[in-house]
XYZ file of C-alpha atoms in Angstrom:
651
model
C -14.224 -140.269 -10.255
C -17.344 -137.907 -9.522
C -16.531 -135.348 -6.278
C -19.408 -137.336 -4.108
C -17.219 -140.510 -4.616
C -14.427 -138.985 -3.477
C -15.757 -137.514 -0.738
C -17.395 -140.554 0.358
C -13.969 -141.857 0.202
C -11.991 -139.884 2.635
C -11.033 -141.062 5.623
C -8.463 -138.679 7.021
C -7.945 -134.841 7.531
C -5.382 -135.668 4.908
C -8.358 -136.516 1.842
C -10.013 -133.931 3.110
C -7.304 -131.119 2.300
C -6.700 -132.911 -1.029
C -10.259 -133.050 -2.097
C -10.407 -129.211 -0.868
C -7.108 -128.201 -2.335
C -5.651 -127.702 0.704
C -2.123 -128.855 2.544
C -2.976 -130.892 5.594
C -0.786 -128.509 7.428
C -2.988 -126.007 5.722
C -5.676 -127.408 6.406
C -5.167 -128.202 10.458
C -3.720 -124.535 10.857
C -7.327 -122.727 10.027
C -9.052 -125.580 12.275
C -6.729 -126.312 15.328
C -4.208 -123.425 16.004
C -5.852 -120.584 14.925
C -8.334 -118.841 17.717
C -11.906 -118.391 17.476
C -11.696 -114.325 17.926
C -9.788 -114.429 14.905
C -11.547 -116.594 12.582
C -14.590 -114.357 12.657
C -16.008 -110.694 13.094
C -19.436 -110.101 14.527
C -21.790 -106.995 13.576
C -25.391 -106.085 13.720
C -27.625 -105.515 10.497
C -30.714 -103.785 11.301
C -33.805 -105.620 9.853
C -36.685 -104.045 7.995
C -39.533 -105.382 10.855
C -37.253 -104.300 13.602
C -34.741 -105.552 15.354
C -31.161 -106.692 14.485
C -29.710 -109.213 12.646
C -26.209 -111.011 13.749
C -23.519 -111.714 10.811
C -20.665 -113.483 12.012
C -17.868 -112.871 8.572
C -15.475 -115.233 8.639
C -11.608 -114.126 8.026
C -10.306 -114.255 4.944
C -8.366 -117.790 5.158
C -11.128 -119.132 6.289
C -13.785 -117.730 3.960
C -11.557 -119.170 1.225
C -12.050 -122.506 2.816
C -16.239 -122.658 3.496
C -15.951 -121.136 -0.634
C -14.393 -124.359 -1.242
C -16.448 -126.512 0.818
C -19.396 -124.992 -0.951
C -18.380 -125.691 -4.308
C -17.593 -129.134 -3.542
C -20.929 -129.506 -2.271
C -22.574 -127.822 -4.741
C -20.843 -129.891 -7.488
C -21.964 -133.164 -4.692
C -25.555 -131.836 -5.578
C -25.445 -131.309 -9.281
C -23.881 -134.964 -10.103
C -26.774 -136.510 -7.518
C -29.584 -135.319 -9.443
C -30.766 -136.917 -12.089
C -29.189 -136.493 -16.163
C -31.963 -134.478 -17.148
C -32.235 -132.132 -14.132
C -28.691 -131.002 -13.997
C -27.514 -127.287 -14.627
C -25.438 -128.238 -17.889
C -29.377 -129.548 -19.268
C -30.382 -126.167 -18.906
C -28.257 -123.761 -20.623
C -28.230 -122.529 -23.495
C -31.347 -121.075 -25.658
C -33.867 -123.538 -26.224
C -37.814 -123.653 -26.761
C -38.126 -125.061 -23.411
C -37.623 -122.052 -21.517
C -34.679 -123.562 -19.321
C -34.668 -121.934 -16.052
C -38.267 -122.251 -15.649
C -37.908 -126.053 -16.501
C -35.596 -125.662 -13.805
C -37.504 -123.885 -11.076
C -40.588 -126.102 -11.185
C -38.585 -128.900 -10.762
C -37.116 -127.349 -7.574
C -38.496 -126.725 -4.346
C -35.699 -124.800 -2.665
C -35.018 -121.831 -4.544
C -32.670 -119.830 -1.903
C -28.816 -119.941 -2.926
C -29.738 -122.727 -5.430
C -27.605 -122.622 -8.817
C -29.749 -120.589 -11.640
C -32.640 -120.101 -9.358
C -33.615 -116.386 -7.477
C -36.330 -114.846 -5.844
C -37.835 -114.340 -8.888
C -37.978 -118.122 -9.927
C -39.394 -118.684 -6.624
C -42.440 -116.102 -6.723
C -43.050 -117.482 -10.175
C -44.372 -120.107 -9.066
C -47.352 -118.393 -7.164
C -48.607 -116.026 -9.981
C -51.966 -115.582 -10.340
C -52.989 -117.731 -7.357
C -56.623 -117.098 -5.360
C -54.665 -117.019 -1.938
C -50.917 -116.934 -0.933
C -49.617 -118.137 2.679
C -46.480 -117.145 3.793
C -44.783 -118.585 6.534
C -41.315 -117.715 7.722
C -39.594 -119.698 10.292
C -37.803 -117.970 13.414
C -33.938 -117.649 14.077
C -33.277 -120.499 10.737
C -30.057 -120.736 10.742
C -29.440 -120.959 14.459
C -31.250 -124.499 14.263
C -28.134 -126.015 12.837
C -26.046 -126.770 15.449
C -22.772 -128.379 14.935
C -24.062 -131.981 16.150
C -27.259 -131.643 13.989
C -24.320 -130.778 10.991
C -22.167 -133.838 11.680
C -25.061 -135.586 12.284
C -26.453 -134.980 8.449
C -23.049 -136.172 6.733
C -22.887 -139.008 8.854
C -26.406 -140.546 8.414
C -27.492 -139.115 5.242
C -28.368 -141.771 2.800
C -26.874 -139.331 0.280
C -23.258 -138.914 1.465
C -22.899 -141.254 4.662
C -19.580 -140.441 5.646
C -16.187 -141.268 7.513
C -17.090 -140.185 10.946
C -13.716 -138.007 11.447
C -14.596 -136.348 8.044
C -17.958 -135.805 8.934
C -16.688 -134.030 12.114
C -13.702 -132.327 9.886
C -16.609 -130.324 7.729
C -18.956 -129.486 10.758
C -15.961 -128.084 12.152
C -15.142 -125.777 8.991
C -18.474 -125.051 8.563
C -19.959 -124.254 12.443
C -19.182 -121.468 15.032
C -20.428 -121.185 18.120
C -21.971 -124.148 17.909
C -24.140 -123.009 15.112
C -24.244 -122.418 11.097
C -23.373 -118.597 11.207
C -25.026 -115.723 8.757
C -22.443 -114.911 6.857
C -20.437 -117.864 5.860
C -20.072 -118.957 1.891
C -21.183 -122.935 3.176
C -24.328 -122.361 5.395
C -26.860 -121.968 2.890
C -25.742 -124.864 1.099
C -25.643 -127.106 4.464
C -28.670 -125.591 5.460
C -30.265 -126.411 1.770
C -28.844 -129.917 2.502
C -30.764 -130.575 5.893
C -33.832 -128.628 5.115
C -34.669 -132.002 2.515
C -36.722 -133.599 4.221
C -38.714 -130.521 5.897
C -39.192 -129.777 1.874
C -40.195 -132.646 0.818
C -42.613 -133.187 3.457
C -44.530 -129.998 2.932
C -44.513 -130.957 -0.783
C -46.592 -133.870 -0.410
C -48.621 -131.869 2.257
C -48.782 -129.263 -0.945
C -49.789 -131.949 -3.288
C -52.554 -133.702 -1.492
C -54.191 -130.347 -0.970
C -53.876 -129.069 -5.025
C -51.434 -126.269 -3.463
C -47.620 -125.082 -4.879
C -45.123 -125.163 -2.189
C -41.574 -123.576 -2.497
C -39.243 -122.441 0.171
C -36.403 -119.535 -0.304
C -34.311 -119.882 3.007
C -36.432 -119.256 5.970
C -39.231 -118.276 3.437
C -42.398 -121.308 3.217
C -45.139 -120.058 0.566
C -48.154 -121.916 -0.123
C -50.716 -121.050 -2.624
C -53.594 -122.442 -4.593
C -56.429 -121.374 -6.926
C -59.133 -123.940 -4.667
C -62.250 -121.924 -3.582
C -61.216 -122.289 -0.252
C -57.645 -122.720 1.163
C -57.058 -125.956 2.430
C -57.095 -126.145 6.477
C -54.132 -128.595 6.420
C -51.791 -126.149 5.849
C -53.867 -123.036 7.934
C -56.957 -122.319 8.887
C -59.067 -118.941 9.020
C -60.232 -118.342 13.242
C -63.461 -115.948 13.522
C -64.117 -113.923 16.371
C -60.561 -113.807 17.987
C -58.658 -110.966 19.289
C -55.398 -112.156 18.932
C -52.691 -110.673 15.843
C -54.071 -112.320 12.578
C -56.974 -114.350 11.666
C -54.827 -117.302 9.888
C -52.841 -119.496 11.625
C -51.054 -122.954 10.430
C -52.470 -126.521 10.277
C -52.239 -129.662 11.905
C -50.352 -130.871 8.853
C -48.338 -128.310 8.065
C -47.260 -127.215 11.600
C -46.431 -130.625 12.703
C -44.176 -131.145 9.727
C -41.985 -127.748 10.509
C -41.753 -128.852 14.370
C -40.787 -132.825 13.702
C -38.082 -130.386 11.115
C -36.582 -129.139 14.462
C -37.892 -125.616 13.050
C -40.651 -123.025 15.012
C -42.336 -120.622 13.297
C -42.656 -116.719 13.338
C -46.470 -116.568 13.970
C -46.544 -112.740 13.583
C -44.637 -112.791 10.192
C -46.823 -115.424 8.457
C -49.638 -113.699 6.646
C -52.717 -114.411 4.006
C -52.756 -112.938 0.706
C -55.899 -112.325 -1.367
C -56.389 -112.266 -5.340
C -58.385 -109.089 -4.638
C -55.484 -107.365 -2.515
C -51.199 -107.174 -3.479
C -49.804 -110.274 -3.061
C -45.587 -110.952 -2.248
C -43.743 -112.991 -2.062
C -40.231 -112.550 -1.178
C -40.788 -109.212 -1.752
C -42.139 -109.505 -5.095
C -45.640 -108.355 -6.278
C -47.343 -112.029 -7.928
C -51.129 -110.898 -8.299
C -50.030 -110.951 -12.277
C -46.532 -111.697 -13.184
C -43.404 -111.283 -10.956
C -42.170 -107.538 -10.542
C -41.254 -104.951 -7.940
C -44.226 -102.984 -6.050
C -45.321 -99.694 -7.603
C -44.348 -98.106 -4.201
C -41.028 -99.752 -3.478
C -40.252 -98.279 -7.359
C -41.408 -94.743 -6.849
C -39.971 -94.247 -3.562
C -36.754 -95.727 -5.170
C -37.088 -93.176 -8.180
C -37.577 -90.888 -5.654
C -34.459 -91.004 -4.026
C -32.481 -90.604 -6.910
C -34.079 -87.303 -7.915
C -33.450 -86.193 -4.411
C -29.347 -87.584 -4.758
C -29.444 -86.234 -8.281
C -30.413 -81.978 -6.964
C -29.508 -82.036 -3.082
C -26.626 -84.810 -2.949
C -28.120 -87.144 -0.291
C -31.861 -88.620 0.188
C -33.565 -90.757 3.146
C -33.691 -94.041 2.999
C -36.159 -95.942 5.157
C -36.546 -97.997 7.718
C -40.046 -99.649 6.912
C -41.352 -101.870 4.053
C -43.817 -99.885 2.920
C -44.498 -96.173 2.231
C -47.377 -94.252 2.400
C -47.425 -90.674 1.781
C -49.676 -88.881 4.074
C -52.416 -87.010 2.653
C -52.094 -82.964 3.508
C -55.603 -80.842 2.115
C -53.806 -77.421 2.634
C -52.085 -75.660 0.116
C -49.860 -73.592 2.301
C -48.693 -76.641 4.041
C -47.590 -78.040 0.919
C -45.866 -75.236 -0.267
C -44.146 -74.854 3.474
C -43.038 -78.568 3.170
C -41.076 -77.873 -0.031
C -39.183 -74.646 1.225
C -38.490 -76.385 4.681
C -36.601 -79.470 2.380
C -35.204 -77.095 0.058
C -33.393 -73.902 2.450
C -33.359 -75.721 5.890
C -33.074 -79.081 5.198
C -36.167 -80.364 7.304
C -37.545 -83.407 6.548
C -41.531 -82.034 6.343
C -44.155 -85.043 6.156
C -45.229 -84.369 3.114
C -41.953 -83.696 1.270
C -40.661 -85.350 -1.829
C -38.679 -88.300 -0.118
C -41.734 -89.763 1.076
C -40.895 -91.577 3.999
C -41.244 -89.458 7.184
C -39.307 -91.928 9.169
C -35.846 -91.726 7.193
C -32.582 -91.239 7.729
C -30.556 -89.132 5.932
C -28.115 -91.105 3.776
C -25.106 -90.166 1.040
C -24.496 -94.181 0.390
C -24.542 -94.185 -3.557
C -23.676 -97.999 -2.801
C -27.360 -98.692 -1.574
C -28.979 -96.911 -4.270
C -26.943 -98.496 -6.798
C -28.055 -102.334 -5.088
C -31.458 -100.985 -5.086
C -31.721 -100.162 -8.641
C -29.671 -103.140 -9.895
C -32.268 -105.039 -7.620
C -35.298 -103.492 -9.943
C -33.654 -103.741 -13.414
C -33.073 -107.436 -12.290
C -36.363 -108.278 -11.744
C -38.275 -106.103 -14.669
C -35.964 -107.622 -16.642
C -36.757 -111.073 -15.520
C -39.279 -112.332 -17.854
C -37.490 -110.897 -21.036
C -34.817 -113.779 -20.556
C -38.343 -115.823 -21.745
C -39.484 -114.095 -24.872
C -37.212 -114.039 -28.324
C -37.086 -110.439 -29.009
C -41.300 -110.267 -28.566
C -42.255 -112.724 -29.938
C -43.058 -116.441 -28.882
C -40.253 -119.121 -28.117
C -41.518 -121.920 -29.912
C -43.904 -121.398 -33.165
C -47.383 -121.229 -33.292
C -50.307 -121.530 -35.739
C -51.826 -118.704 -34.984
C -48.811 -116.034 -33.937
C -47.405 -114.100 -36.532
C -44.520 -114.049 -35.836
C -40.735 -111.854 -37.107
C -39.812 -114.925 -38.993
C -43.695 -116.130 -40.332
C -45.579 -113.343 -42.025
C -48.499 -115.558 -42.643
C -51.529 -115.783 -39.952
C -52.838 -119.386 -40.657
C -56.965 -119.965 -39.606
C -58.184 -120.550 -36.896
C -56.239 -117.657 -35.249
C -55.539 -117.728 -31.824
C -56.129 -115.014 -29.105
C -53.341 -113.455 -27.816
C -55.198 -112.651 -24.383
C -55.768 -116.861 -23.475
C -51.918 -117.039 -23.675
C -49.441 -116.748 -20.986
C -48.575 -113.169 -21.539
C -45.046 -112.877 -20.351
C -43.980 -115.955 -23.410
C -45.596 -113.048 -25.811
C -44.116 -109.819 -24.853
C -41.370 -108.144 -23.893
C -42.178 -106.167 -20.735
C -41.067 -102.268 -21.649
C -37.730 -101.181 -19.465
C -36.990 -97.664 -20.683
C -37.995 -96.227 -17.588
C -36.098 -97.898 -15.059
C -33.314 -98.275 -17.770
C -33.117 -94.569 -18.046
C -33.206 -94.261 -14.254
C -30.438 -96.541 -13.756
C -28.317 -94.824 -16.832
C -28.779 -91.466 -15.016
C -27.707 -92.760 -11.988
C -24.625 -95.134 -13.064
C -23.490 -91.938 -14.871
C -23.820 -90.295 -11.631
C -21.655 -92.355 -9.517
C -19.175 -93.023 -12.075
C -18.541 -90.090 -13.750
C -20.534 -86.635 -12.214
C -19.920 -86.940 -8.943
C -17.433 -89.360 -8.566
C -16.116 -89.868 -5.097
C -12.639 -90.686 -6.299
C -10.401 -90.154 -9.690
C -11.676 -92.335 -12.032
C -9.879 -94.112 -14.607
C -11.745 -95.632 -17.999
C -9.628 -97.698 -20.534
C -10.280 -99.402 -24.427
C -10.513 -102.469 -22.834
C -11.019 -104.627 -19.173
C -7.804 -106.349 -19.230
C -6.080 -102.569 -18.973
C -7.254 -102.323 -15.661
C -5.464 -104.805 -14.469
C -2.064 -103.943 -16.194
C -2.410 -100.433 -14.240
C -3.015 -101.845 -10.496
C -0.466 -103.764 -11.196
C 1.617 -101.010 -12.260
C 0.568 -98.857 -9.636
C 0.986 -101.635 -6.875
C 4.488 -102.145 -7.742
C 5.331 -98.478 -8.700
C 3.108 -97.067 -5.845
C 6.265 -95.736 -3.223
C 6.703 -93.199 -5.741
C 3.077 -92.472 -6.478
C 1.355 -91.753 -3.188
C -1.288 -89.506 -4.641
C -2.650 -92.579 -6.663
C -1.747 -95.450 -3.919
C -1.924 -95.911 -0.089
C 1.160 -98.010 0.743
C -0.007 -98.408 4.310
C -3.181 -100.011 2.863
C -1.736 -101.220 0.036
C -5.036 -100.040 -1.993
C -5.258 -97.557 -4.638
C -6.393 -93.956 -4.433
C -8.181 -94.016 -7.416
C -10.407 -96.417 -8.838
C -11.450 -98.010 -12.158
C -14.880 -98.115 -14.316
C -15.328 -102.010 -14.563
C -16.558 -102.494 -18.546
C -18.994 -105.562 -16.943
C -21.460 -106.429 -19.135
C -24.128 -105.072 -16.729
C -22.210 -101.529 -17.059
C -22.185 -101.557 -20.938
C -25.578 -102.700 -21.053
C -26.919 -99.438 -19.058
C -24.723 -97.159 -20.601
C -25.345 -97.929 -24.093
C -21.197 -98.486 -24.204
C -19.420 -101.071 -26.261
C -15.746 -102.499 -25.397
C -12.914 -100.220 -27.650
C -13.051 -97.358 -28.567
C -16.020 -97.190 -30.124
C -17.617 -97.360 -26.529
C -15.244 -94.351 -25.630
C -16.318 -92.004 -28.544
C -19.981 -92.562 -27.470
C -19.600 -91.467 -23.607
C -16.988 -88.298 -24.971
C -20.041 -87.769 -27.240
C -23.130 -87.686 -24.737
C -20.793 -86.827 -21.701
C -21.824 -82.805 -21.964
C -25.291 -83.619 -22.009
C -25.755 -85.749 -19.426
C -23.758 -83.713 -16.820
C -26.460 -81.513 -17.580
C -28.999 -83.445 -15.919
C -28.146 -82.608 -12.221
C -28.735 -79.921 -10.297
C -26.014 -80.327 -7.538
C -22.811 -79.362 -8.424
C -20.459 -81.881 -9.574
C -16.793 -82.794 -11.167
C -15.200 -82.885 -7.926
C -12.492 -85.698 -9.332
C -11.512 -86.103 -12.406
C -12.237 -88.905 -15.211
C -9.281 -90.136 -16.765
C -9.755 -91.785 -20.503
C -6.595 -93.560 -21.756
C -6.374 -94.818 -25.241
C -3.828 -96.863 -27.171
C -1.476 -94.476 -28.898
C -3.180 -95.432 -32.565
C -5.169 -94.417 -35.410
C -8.916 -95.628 -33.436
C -7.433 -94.089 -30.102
C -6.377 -91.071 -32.129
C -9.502 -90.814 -33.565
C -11.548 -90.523 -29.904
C -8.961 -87.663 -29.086
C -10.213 -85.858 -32.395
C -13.825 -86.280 -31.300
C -13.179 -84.405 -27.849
C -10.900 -81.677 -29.295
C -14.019 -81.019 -31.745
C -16.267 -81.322 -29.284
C -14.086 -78.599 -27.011
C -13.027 -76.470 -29.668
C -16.685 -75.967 -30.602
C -17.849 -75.144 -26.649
C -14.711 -72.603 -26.507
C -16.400 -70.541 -29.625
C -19.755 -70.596 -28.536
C -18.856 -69.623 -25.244
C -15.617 -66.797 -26.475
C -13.293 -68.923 -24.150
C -9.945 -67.074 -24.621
C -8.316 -69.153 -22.095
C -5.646 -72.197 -23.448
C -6.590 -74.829 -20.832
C -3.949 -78.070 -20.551
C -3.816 -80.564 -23.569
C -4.735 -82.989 -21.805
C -8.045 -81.423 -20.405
C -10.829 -81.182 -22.154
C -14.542 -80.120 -21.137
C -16.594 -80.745 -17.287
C -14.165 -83.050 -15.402
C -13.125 -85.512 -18.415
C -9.195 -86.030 -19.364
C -8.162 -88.310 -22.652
C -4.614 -89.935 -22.000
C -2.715 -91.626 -25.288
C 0.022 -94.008 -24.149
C 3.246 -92.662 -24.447
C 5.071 -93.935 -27.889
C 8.537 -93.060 -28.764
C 7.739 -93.574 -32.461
C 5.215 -94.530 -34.369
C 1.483 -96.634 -33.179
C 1.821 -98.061 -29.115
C -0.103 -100.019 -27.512
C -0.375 -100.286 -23.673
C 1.089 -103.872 -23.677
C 3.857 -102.085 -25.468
C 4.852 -100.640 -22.055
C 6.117 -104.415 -21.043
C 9.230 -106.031 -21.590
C 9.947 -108.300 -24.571
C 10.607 -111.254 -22.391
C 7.262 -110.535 -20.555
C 5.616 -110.795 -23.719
C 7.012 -113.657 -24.980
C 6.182 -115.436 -21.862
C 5.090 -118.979 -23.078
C 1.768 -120.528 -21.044
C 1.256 -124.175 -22.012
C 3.280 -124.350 -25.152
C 1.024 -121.258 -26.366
C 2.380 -118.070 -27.108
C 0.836 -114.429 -26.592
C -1.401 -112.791 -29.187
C -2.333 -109.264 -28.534
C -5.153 -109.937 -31.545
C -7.003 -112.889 -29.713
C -9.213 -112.411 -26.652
C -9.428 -116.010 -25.604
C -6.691 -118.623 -26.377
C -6.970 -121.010 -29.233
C -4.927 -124.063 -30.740
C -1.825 -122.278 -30.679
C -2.096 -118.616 -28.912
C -3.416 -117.237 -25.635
C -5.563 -113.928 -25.948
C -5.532 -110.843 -23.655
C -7.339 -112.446 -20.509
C -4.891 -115.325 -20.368
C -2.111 -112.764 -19.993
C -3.819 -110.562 -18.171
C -4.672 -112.769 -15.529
C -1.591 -115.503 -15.502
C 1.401 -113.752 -16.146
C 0.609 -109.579 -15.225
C -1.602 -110.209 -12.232
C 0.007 -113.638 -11.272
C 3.833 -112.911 -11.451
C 3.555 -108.863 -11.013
C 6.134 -108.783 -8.449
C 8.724 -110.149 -11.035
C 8.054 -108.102 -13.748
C 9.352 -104.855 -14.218
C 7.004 -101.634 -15.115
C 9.397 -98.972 -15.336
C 7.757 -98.057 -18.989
C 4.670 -97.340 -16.679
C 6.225 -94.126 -15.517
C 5.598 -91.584 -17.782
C 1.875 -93.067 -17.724
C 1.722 -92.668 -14.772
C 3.532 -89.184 -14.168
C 0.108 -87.737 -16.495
C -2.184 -89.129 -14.516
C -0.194 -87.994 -11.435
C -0.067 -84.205 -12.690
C -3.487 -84.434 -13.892
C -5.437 -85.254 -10.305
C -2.635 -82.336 -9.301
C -3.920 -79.815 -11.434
C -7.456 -80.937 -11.332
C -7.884 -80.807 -7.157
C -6.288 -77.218 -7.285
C -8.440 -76.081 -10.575
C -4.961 -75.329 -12.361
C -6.301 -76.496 -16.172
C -4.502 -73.560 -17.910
């Protein structure tokens, strides 16, 4: 039975816990006895235009339970649409370019499954004009009787009328859909239907794209002149903007129980930058040129004088300054005093000073993201599908007539160049991580290691307070996460081979910053075997040959071997040890579904389990059973190590 059945179903707060995994006791607790002070926390964002925005975060319980709702309304959503328009039609590498398939059959592209803001400014590239609208205070229009409202009368779900009430209750606070809950943007998706589908036909009956990201309308068209249905140019006015909405379109959005910000809505011309959200479209969907350099510029300021400005407005225009001597005062001011000059290197004379390498790194995983968008399109530069008149890598032969590669659509031909922002981001992940990390850092062979030593260090951590806080029950060190995003910047694979290559470039790229570093140390630990061996052979070379060029008399620790970087083996009594050698038999043989453990297999099979089943079900699930006491001596190194490093003892 399909999730929307079920739902439709439910009758009592009882099916409703079921359906949500839930106890109705459970379930009633979050609802009915706990207070409203305590189900959320307010704070202020400050917006780019001005102004604040309000994010109410639920509590923890109850963020569990909107997750929940949200999947179970996603998963409503996916079975509703039709066979060939759900997700599971569009995976996997086809000719067909699958998420684009996807995006222009969607008009919604904000918190939608597969789609960004990158599918949605696709749609607009290389249009003659550009409208955006955005539409004031969006969420707030979602009260909780416009909520309970939707799931009772929709045509779509049409629910029990105490289970309609039971999800506008989990869902609402304050009376409202609140910015920062995991189920408003889906609810909000929900309602905003029939506003979409509206504007589409509007859209369509005018030869014009529509899509909508959030609280984001955009309208565009190639037409000679832009149709005055959906806004209309006003000559000789004085008021803010020349443009403002149609009859059409503005009747639509107020019938929606919507109002629109008149002062954010703006016209975009071929012959001027066009965005939309936030992305350049004039030719193909990337970041603007300024947005990038003030970016790079940042980094290069974090990189020699440990913090840079970040600021406040969306754009950035470096004032123009005809006198040498000015410039040259502007760059000693920055440099000795530390004042922000107006035509400094940072750019932005409005900044604030900021040490956040957090932002930055959201920033430049926010570029990378998008460069790297139309790449996911192309087949390693060439063309998806075949054609007559492409060579391509796997058809040497041109055949006549040939075809110019200028009348096709240039992002199916070519893979857009990332070195530079790939090298940015690589300097800067190294950076963070490594240089000037802003706590001990640990790096294993593998990512289910990490979680064997939290929960080592979690259970052990009484006797261990330099590497855990047992008030806070977090740890005081942290651990480099091998995500595929990581590995892909740094040029790292998983194992050791992975390790040999950072040990290997590690010297040269602390060289590439001018403020001091190495503050904490970075821990490598390596199975106690012939590849792990084989990384600590690599480093000793690597140190023994800086020690002679330099006539270093001094015998530093064993352990220690050049900048801030430590290599750990795992203690072995005799012979090769691996870390999951440091558990107990019976932990090992720990049975999960008749399958037994197999330190060999990464994923489970017929008859074993791999290293993430274990990691995950039996370490992190039953940690408070098991017994770690082999984690000790482990742990004592890495103890004595942070010791020695924080007081510059290496000898």
């Amino acid at each position: 039975m399909s999730k929307l059945t079920q739902l439709k179903q439910s009758s009592s707060l009882s099916d409703v816990a079921s359906l949500l995994g839930y106890k109705p006791s459970a379930l009633a607790f979050i609802l009915y006895r706990m207070d409203d002070v305590d189900k959320y926390f307010t704070f202020d964002v400050p917006k780019k235009s001005g102004g604040h925005r309000v994010i109410c975060a639920p509590c923890d319980k109850l963020k569990k339970l909107q997750r929940k709702l949200a999947d179970l309304l996603y998963d409503c959503i996916e079975e509703d649409k039709p066979s060939e328009e759900t997700l599971g039609e569009f995976r996997g590498e086809n000719s067909d370019l699958p998420l684009r398939k996807r995006a222009r059959k969607s008009m919604s592209h904000g918190y939608e499954k597969g789609l960004s803001i990158a599918t949605n400014a696709e749609m607009h590239v290389g249009k003659r004009f550009v409208y955006n609208i955005d539409l004031t205070s969006f969420f707030d229009c979602f009260n909780f009787g416009r909520v309970r409202g939707y799931f009772l009368k929709n045509s779509r779900f049409r629910l029990n009328s105490k289970v309609a009430t039971i999800l506008a209750q989990i869902a609402c606070f304050q009376n409202k859909l609140p910015q920062g809950s995991p189920c408003s943007p889906v609810i909000s998706n929900l309602i905003s239907k029939h506003l979409d589908y509206h504007l589409l036909s509007i859209a369509k009956n005018h030869s014009c794209t529509y899509t909508r990201y959030v609280d984001d309308l955009t309208f565009s068209t190639n037409q000679k002149a832009f149709p005055k249905a959906i806004a209309k140019r006003r000559f000789l006015t004085l008021e803010k903007g020349s443009w403002r909405l149609g009859s059409a379109v503005k009747g639509a959005i107020e019938n929606a129980g919507f109002s629109v910000n008149e002062n954010k809505s703006r016209m975009q011309y071929r012959d001027s930058r066009q965005e939309v959200t936030g992305l350049t479209v004039n030719k193909r969907v990337n970041v603007s040129s300024s947005s990038y350099r003030q970016i790079r510029s940042m980094c290069h300021s974090m990189f020699k004088f440990g913090y840079y400005f970040k600021s406040s407005a969306r754009t950035v225009s470096k004032p123009k300054t005809n006198s040498i001597l000015t410039r040259l005062y502007n760059k000693f001011a920055l440099k000795y005093f530390r004042v922000h000059t107006q035509d400094d290197e940072l750019g932005d004379t409005q900044g604030q000073e900021c040490t956040s390498l957090a932002s930055l790194d959201g920033m430049l995983a926010h570029i990378y993201h998008i460069k790297s968008y139309q790449n996911r399109f192309s087949r390693k530069g060439h063309r998806p599908s075949s054609h007559d008149g492409i060579r391509t890598k796997f058809n040497e032969s041109s055949s006549y007539p040939p075809i110019v590669r200028g009348d096709t659509y240039a992002s199916d031909n070519h893979r857009v160049a990332l070195d530079g922002i790939k090298n940015l981001y690589r300097k800067f992940m190294f950076f963070r991580y490594f240089y000037y990390n802003e706590k001990p850092l640990i790096i294993c062979e593998g990512k289910t290691d990490n979680i064997y030593l939290k929960a080592a260090i979690s259970r052990l951590g009484n006797a261990y307070p330099e590497l855990y806080d047992a008030t806070t029950k977090r740890c005081r060190i942290s651990f480099f996460s091998k995500s595929d995003r990581n590995l892909e910047i740094l040029k790292m694979a998983e194992g050791t081979s992975g390790l040999s290559y950072l040990i290997k470039s590690y010297k040269r790229l602390c060289s590439k910053y001018k403020i001091k570093g190495g503050s904490h140390p970075v821990i490598v630990i390596v199975d106690n075997d012939d590849a792990g061996r084989g990384v600590i052979k690599k480093a000793e070379k690597i140190k023994n040959d800086t020690i002679k060029s330099k006539g270093i008399a001094a015998n530093y620790r064993l352990d220690y071997f050049f900048e801030n970087l430590y290599i750990l083996a795992v203690p072995s009594g005799a012979g090769d040890a691996d870390i999951e050698d440091l558990f107990d038999s019976s932990v090992l043989n720990r049975e999960l579904s008749g399958k037994k453990f197999s330190r060999k297999n990464k994923k489970s099979d017929g008859s074993t389990y791999g290293k993430a089943w274990f990691a995950e079900r039996v370490i992190k699930a039953e940690r408070e059973k098991i017994n770690f006491a082999k984690f000790a001596p482990l742990l004592d190194q890495v103890r004595d190590i942070i010791k020695a490093h924080d007081s510059r003892n290496l000898i």
